[in-house]
PDB file of C-alpha atoms and ligand atoms in Angstrom:
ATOM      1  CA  UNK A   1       0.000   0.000   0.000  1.00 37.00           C
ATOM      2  CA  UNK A   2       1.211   3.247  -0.575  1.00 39.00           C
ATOM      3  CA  UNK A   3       0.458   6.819  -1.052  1.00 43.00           C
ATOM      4  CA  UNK A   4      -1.175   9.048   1.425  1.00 53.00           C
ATOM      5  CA  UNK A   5      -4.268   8.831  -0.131  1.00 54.00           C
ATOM      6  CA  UNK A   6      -4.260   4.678   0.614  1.00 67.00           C
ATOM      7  CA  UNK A   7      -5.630   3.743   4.446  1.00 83.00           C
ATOM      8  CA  UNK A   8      -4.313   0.783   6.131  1.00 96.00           C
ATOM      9  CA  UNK A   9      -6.630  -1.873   6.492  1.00 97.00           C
ATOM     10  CA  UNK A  10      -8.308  -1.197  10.197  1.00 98.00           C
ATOM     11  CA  UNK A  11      -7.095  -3.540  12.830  1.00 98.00           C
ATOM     12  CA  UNK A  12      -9.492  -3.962  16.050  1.00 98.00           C
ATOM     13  CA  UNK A  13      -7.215  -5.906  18.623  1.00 99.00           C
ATOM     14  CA  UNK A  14      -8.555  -7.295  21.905  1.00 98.00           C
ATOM     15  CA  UNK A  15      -6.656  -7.493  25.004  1.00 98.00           C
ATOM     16  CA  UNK A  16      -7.525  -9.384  28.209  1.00 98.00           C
ATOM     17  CA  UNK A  17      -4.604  -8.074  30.160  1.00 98.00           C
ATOM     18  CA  UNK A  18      -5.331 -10.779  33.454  1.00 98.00           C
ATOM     19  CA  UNK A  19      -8.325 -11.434  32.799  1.00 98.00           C
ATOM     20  CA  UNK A  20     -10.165 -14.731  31.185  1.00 96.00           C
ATOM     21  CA  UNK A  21     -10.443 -18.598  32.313  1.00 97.00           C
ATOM     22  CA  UNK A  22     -11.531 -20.716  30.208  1.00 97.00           C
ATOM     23  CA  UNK A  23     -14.700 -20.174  30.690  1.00 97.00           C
ATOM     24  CA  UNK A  24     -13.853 -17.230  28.508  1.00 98.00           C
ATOM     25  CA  UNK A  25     -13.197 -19.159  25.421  1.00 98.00           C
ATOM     26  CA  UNK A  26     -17.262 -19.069  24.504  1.00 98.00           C
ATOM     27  CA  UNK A  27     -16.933 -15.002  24.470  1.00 98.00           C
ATOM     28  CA  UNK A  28     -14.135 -15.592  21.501  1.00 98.00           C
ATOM     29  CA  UNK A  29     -16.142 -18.216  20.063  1.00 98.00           C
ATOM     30  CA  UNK A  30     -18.774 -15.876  20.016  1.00 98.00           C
ATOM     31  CA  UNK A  31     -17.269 -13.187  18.211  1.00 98.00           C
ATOM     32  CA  UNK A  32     -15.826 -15.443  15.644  1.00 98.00           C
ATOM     33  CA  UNK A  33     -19.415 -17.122  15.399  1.00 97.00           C
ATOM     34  CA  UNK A  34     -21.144 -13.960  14.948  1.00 97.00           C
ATOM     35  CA  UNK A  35     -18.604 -12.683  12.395  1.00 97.00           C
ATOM     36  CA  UNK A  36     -18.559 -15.617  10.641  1.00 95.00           C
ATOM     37  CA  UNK A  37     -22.179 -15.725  10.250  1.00 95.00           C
ATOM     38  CA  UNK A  38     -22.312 -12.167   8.262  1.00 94.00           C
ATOM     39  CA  UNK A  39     -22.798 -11.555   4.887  1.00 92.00           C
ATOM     40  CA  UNK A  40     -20.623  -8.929   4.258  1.00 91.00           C
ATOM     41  CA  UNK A  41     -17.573  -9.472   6.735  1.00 89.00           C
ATOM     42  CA  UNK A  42     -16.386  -6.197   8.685  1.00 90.00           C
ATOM     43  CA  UNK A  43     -13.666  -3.855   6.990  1.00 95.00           C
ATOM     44  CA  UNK A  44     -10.803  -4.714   9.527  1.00 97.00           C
ATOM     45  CA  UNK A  45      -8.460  -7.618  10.556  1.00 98.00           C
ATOM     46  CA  UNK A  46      -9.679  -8.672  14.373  1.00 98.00           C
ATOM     47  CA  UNK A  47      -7.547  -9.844  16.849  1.00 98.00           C
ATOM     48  CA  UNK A  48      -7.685 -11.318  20.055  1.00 98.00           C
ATOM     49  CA  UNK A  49      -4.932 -11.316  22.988  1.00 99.00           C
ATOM     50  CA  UNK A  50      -5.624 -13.506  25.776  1.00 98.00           C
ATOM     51  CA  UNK A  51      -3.733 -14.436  29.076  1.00 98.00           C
ATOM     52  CA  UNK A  52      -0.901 -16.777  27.564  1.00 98.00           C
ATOM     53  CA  UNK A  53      -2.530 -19.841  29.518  1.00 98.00           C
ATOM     54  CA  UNK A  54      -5.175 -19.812  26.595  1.00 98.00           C
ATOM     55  CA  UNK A  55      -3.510 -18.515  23.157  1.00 98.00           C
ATOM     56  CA  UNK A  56      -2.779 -22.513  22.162  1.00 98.00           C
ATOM     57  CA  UNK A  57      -6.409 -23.792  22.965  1.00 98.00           C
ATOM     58  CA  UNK A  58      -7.967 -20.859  21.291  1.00 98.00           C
ATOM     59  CA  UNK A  59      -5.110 -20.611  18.596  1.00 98.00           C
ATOM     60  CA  UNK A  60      -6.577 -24.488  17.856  1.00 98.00           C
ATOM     61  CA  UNK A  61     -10.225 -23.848  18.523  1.00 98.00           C
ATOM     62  CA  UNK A  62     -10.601 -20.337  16.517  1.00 98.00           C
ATOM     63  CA  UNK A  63      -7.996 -21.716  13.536  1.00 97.00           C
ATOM     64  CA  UNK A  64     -10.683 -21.437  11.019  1.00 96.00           C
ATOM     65  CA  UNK A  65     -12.506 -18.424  12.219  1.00 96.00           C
ATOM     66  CA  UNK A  66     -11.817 -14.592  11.250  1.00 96.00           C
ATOM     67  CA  UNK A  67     -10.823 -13.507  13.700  1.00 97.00           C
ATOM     68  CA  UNK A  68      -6.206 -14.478  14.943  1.00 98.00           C
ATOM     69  CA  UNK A  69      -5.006 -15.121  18.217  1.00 98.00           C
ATOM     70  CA  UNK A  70      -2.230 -12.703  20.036  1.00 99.00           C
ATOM     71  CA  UNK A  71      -0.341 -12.546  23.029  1.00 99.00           C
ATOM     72  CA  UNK A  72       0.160  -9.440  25.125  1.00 98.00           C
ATOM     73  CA  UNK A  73       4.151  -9.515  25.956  1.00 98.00           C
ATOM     74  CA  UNK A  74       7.029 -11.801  25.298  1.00 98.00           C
ATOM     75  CA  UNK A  75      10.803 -12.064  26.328  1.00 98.00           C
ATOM     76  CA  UNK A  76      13.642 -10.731  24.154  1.00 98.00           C
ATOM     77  CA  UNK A  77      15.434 -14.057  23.895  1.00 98.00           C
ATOM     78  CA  UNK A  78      14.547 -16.931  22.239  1.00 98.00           C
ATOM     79  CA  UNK A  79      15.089 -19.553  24.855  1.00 98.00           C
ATOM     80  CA  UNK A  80      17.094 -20.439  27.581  1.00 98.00           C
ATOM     81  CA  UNK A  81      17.423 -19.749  31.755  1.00 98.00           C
ATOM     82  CA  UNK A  82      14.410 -17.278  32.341  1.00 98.00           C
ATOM     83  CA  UNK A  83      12.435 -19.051  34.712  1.00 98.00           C
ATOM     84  CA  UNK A  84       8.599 -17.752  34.094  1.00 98.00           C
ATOM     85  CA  UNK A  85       9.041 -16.297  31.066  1.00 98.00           C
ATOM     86  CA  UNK A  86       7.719 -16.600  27.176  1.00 98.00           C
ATOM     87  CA  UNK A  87       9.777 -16.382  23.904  1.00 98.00           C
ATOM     88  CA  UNK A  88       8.114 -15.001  20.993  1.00 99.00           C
ATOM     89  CA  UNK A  89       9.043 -18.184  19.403  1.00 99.00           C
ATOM     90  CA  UNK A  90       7.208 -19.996  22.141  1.00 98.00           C
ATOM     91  CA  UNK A  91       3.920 -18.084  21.481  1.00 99.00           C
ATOM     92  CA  UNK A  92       4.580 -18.328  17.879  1.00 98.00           C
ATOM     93  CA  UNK A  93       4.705 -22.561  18.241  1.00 98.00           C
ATOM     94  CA  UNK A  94       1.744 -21.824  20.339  1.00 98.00           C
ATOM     95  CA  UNK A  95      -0.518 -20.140  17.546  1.00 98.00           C
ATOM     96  CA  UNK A  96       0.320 -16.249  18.146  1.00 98.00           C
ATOM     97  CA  UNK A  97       0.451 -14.615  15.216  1.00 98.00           C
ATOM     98  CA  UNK A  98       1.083 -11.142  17.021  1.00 99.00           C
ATOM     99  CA  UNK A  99       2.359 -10.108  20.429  1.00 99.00           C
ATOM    100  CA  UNK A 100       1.363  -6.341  22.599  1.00 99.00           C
ATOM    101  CA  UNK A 101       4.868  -5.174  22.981  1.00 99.00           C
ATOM    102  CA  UNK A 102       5.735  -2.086  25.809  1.00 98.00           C
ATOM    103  CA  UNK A 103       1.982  -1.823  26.807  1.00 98.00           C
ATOM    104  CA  UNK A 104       1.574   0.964  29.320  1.00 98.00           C
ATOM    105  CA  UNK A 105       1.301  -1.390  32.285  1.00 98.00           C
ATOM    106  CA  UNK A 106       4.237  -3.112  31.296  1.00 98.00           C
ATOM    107  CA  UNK A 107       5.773   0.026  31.155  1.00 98.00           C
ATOM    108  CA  UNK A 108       4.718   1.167  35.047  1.00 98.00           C
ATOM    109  CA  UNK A 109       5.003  -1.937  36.638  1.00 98.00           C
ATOM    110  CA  UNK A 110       7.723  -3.807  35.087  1.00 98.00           C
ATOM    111  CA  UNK A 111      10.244  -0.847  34.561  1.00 98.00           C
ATOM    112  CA  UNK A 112      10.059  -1.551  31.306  1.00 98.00           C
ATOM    113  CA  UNK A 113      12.032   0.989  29.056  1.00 98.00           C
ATOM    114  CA  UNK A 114      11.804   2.173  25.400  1.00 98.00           C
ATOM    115  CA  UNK A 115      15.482   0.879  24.563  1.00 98.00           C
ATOM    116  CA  UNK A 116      13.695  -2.967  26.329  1.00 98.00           C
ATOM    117  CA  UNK A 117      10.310  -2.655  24.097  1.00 99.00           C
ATOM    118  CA  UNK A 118      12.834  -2.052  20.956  1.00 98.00           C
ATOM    119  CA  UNK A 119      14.479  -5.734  21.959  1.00 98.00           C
ATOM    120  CA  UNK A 120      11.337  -7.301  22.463  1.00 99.00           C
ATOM    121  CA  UNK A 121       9.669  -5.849  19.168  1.00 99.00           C
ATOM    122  CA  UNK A 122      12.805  -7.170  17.180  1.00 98.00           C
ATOM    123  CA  UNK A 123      12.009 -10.724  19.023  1.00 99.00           C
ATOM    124  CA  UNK A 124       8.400 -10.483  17.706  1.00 99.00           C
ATOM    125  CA  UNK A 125      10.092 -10.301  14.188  1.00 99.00           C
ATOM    126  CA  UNK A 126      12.647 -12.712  14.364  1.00 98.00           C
ATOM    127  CA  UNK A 127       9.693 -14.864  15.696  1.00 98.00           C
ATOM    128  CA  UNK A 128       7.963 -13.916  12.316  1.00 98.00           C
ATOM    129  CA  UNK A 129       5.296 -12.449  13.888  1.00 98.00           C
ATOM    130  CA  UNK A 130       3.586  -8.600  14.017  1.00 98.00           C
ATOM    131  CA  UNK A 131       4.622  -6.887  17.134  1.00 99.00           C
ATOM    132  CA  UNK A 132       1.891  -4.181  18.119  1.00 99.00           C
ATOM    133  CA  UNK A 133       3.785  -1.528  19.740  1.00 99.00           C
ATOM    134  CA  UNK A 134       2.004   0.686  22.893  1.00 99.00           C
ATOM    135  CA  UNK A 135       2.864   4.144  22.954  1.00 98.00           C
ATOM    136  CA  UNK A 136       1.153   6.610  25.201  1.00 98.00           C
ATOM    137  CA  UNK A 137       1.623   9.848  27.740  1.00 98.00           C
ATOM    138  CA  UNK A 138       0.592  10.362  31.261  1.00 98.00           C
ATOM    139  CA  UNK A 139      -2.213  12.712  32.602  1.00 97.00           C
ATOM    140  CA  UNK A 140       0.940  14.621  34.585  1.00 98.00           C
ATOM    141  CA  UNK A 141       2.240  14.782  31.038  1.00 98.00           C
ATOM    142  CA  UNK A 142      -0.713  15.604  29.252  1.00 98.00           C
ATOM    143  CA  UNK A 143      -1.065  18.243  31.520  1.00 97.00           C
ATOM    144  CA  UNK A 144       2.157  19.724  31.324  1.00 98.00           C
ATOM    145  CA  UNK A 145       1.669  20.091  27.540  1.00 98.00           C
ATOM    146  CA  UNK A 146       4.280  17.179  26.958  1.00 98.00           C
ATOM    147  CA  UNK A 147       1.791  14.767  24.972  1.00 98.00           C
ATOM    148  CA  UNK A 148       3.395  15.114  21.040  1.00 98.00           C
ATOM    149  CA  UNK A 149       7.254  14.797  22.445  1.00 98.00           C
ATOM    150  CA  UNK A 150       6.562  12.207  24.947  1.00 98.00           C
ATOM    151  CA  UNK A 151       4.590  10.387  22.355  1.00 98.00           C
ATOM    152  CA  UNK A 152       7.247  10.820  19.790  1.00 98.00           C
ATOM    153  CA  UNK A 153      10.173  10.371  21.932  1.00 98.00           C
ATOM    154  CA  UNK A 154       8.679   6.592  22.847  1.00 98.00           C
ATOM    155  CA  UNK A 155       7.700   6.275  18.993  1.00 98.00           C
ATOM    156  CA  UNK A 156      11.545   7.136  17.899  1.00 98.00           C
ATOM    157  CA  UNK A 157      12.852   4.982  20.779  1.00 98.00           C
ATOM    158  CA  UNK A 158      10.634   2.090  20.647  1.00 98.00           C
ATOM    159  CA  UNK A 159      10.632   1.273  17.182  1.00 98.00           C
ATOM    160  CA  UNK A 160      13.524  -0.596  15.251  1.00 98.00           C
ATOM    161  CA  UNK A 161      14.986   0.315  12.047  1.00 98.00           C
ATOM    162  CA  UNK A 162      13.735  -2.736  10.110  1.00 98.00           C
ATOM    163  CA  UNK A 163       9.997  -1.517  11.123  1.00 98.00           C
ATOM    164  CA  UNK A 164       7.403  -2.938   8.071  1.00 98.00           C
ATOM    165  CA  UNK A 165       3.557  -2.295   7.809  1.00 98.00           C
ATOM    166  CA  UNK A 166       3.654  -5.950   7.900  1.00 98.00           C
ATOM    167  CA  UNK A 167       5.623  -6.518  11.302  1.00 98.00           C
ATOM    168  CA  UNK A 168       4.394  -3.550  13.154  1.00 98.00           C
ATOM    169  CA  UNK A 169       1.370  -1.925  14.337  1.00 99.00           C
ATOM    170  CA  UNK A 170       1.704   1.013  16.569  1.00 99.00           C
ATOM    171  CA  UNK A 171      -0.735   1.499  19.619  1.00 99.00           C
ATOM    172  CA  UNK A 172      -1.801   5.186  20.801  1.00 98.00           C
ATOM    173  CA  UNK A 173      -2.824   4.648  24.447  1.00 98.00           C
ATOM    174  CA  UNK A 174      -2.831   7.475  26.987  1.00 98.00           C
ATOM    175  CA  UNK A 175      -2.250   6.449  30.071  1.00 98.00           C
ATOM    176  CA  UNK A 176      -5.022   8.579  31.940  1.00 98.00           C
ATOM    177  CA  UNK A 177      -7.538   6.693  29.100  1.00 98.00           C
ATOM    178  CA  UNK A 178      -7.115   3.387  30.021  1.00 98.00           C
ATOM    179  CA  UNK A 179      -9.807   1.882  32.255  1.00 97.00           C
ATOM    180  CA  UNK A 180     -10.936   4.952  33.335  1.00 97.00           C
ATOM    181  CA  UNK A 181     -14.013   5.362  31.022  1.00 96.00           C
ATOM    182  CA  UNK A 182     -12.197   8.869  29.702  1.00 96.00           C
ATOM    183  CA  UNK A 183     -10.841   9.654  26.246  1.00 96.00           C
ATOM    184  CA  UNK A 184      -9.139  12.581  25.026  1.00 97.00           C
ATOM    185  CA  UNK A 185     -11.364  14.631  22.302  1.00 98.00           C
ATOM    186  CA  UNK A 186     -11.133  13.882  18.838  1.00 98.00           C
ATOM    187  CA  UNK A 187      -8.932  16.743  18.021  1.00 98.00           C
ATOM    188  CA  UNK A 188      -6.520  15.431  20.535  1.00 98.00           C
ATOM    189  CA  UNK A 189      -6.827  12.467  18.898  1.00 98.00           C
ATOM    190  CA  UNK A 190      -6.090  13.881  15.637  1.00 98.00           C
ATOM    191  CA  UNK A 191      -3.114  15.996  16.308  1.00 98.00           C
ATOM    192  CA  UNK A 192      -1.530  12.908  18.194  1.00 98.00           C
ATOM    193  CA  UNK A 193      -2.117  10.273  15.475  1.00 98.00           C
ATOM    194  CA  UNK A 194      -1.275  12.792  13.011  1.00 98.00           C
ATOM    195  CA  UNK A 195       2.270  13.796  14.696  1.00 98.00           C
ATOM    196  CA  UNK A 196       3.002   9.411  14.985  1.00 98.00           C
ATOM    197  CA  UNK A 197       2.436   9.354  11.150  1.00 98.00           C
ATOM    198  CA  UNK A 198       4.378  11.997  10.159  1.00 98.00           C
ATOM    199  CA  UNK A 199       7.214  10.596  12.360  1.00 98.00           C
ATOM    200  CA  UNK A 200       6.678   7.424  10.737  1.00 98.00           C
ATOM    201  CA  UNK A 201       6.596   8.769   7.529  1.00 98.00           C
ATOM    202  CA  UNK A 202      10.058  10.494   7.885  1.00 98.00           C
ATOM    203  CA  UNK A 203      11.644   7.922   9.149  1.00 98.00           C
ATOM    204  CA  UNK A 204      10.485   5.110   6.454  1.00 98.00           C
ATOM    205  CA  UNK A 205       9.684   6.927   3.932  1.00 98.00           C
ATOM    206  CA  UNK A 206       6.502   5.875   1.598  1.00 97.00           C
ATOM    207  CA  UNK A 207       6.246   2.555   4.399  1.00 97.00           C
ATOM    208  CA  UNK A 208       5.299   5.130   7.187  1.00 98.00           C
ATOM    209  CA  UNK A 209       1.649   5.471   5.602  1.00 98.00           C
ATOM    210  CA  UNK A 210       0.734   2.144   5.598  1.00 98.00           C
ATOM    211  CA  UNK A 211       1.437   1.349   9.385  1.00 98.00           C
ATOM    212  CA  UNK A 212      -1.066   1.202  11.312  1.00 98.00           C
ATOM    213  CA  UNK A 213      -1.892   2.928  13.939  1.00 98.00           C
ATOM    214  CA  UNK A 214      -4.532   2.001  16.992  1.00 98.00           C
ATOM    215  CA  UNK A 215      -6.193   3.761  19.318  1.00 98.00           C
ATOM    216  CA  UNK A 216      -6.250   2.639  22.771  1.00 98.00           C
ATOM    217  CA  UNK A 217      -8.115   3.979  26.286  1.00 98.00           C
ATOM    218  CA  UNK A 218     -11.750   3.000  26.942  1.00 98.00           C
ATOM    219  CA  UNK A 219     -12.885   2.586  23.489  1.00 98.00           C
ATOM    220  CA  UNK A 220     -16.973   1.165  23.992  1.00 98.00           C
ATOM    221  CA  UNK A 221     -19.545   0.747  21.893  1.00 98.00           C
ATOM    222  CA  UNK A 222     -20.377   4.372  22.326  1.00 98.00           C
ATOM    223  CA  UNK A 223     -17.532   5.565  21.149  1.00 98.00           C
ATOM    224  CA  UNK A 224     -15.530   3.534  18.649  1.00 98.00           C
ATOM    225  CA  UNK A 225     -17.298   4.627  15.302  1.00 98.00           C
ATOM    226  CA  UNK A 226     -16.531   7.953  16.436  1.00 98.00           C
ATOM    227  CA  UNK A 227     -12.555   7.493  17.100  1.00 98.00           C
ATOM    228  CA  UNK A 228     -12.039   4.888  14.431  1.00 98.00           C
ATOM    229  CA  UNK A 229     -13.813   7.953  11.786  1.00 98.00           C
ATOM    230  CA  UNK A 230     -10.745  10.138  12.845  1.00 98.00           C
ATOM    231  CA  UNK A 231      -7.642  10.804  10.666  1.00 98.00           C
ATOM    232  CA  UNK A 232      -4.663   8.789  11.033  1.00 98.00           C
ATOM    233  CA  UNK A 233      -6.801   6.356  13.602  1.00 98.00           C
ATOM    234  CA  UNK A 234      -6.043   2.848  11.352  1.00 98.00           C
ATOM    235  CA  UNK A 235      -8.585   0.777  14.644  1.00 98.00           C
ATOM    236  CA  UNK A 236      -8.614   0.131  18.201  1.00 98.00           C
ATOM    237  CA  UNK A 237      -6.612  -1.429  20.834  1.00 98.00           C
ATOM    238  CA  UNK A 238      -9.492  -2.827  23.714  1.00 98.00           C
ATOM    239  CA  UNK A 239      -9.452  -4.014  26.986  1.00 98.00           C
ATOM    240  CA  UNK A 240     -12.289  -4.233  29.161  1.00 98.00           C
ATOM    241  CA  UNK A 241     -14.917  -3.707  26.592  1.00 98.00           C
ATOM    242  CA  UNK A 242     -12.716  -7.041  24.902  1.00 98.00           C
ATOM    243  CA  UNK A 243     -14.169  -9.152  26.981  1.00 98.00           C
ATOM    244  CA  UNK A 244     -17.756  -9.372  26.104  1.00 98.00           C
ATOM    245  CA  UNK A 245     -18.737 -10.340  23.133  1.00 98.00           C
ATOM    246  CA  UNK A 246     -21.700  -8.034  22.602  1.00 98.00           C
ATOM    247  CA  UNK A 247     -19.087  -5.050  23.934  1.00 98.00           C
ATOM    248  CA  UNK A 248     -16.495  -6.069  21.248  1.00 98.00           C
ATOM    249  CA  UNK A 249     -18.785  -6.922  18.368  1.00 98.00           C
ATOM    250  CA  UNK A 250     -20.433  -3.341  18.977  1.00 98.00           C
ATOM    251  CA  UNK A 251     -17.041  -1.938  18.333  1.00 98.00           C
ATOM    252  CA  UNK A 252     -15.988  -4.136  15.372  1.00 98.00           C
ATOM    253  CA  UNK A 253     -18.965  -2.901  14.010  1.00 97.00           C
ATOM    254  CA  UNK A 254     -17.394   0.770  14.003  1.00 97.00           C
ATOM    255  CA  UNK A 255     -16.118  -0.986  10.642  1.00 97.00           C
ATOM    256  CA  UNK A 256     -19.656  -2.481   8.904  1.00 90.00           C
TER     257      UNK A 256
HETATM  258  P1  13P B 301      -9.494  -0.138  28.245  1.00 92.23           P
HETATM  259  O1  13P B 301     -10.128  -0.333  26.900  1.00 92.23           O
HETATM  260  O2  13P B 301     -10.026  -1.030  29.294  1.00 92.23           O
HETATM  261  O3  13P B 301      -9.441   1.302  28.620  1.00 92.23           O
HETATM  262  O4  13P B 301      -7.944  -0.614  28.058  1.00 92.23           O
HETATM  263  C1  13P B 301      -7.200  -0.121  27.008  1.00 92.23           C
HETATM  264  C2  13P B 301      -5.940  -0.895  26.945  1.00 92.23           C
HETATM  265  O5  13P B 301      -5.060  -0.736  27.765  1.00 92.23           O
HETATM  266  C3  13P B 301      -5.792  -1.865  25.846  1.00 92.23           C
HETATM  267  O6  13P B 301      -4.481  -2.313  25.740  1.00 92.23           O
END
């Protein structure tokens, strides 16, 4: 794809963070049933990221559905001594075709730095998978007017130099949005999508158009066909409103 005339196709990814047994299974299943079942199928790829107990069983049970399987963090290494963790390539055997990389929680509670999200996206490649990559300012930063060089500054930092549309999705999450039934307006949404892509753009050239890019922070039902309609918005990262299938379908539909 390329051009700036040419959108991405939309992406609408789900994640669980800790959340789903498997009791949860039937709310995928649902989804992919539902979806399935249309005539005309929706205008974006859907994806969903449960707890890494569950990506092989639904990886097997949803293999023939529309709707791919996703983790939501890996190691940097392949394999070896690292007692509790995964390997892309372990979540790739599994059925993961992508994995959340440097998600804001990550981020706060596991230290986890730009120049560490960088290692793990290049893991998600060498794994030969599509590493969705979080990105997203605090409300002390939003405040303080920071929002487009924090944003920016993570973007530049985050991201390797062998970045595709095909291995890479980039996630627009403000922190202050997430679970907290608050989004920024859609001109804030605008100007920050908008500074990502021409960042992008710069640094790959004609390839920075064609990477997606997701917003993330209490996208509902409400909502979504309102965000996804804004420029530079390429779908949605989800979390709580992931985990119903009525709640996810209503924003999948964003796309009918
Ligand atoms: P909520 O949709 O629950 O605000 O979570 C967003 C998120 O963090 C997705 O990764």
């Amino acid at each position: 794809m390329t051009g700036e005339g040419a959108r991405p196709r939309p992406l609408v990814a789900g994640n669980w963070k800790m959340n789903g047994r498997r009791s949860a299974i039937a709310e995928a299943k649902a989804v992919a049933d539902a979806l399935a079942a249309r005539e005309t199928p929706p205008r974006a790829d859907i994806l969903v990221c449960p707890p890494a107990t569950l990506v092989m069983v639904m990886a097997e049970i949803l293999k023939d559905a529309p709707l791919a399987i996703g983790a939501q963090d890996c190691h940097w290494v392949e394999s070896g001594a690292h007692t509790g963790d995964l390997s892309a390539e372990i979540l790739a055997d599994a059925g993961a075709s992508a994995i959340i990389v440097g998600h804001s929680e990550r981020r706060a509670y596991h230290d986890e730095t730009d120049l560490l999200v960088k290692s793990k996206q290049q893991a998600v490649h060498r794994a030969g998978l599509t590493a969705i990559v979080c990105i997203g300012e605090t409300k002390g930063q939003r405040l303080a007017g920071q929002t487009i060089d924090v944003v920016v500054r993570q973007l530049e930092r985050s991201l390797c130099d062998a970045t595709t549309p095909e291995n890479t999705v980039v996630a627009y999450e403000p922190v202050w949005a997430i679970g907290t039934g608050l989004t920024p307006t859609n001109a804030d949404v605008a100007d920050v999508h908008a500074a990502i892509r021409d960042r992008l753009v710069a640094r790959f050239g004609e390839a920075g158009h064609a990477i997606r890019i997701l917003y993330g922070g209490s996208v509902k039902p409400q909502n979504a066909k309102e965000l996804m309609a804004v420029a530079n918005v390429d779908g949605a990262l989800v979390g709580g409103a992931s985990l119903k299938a009525a709640d996810f379908l209503g924003i999948i539909a964003a796309y009918e």
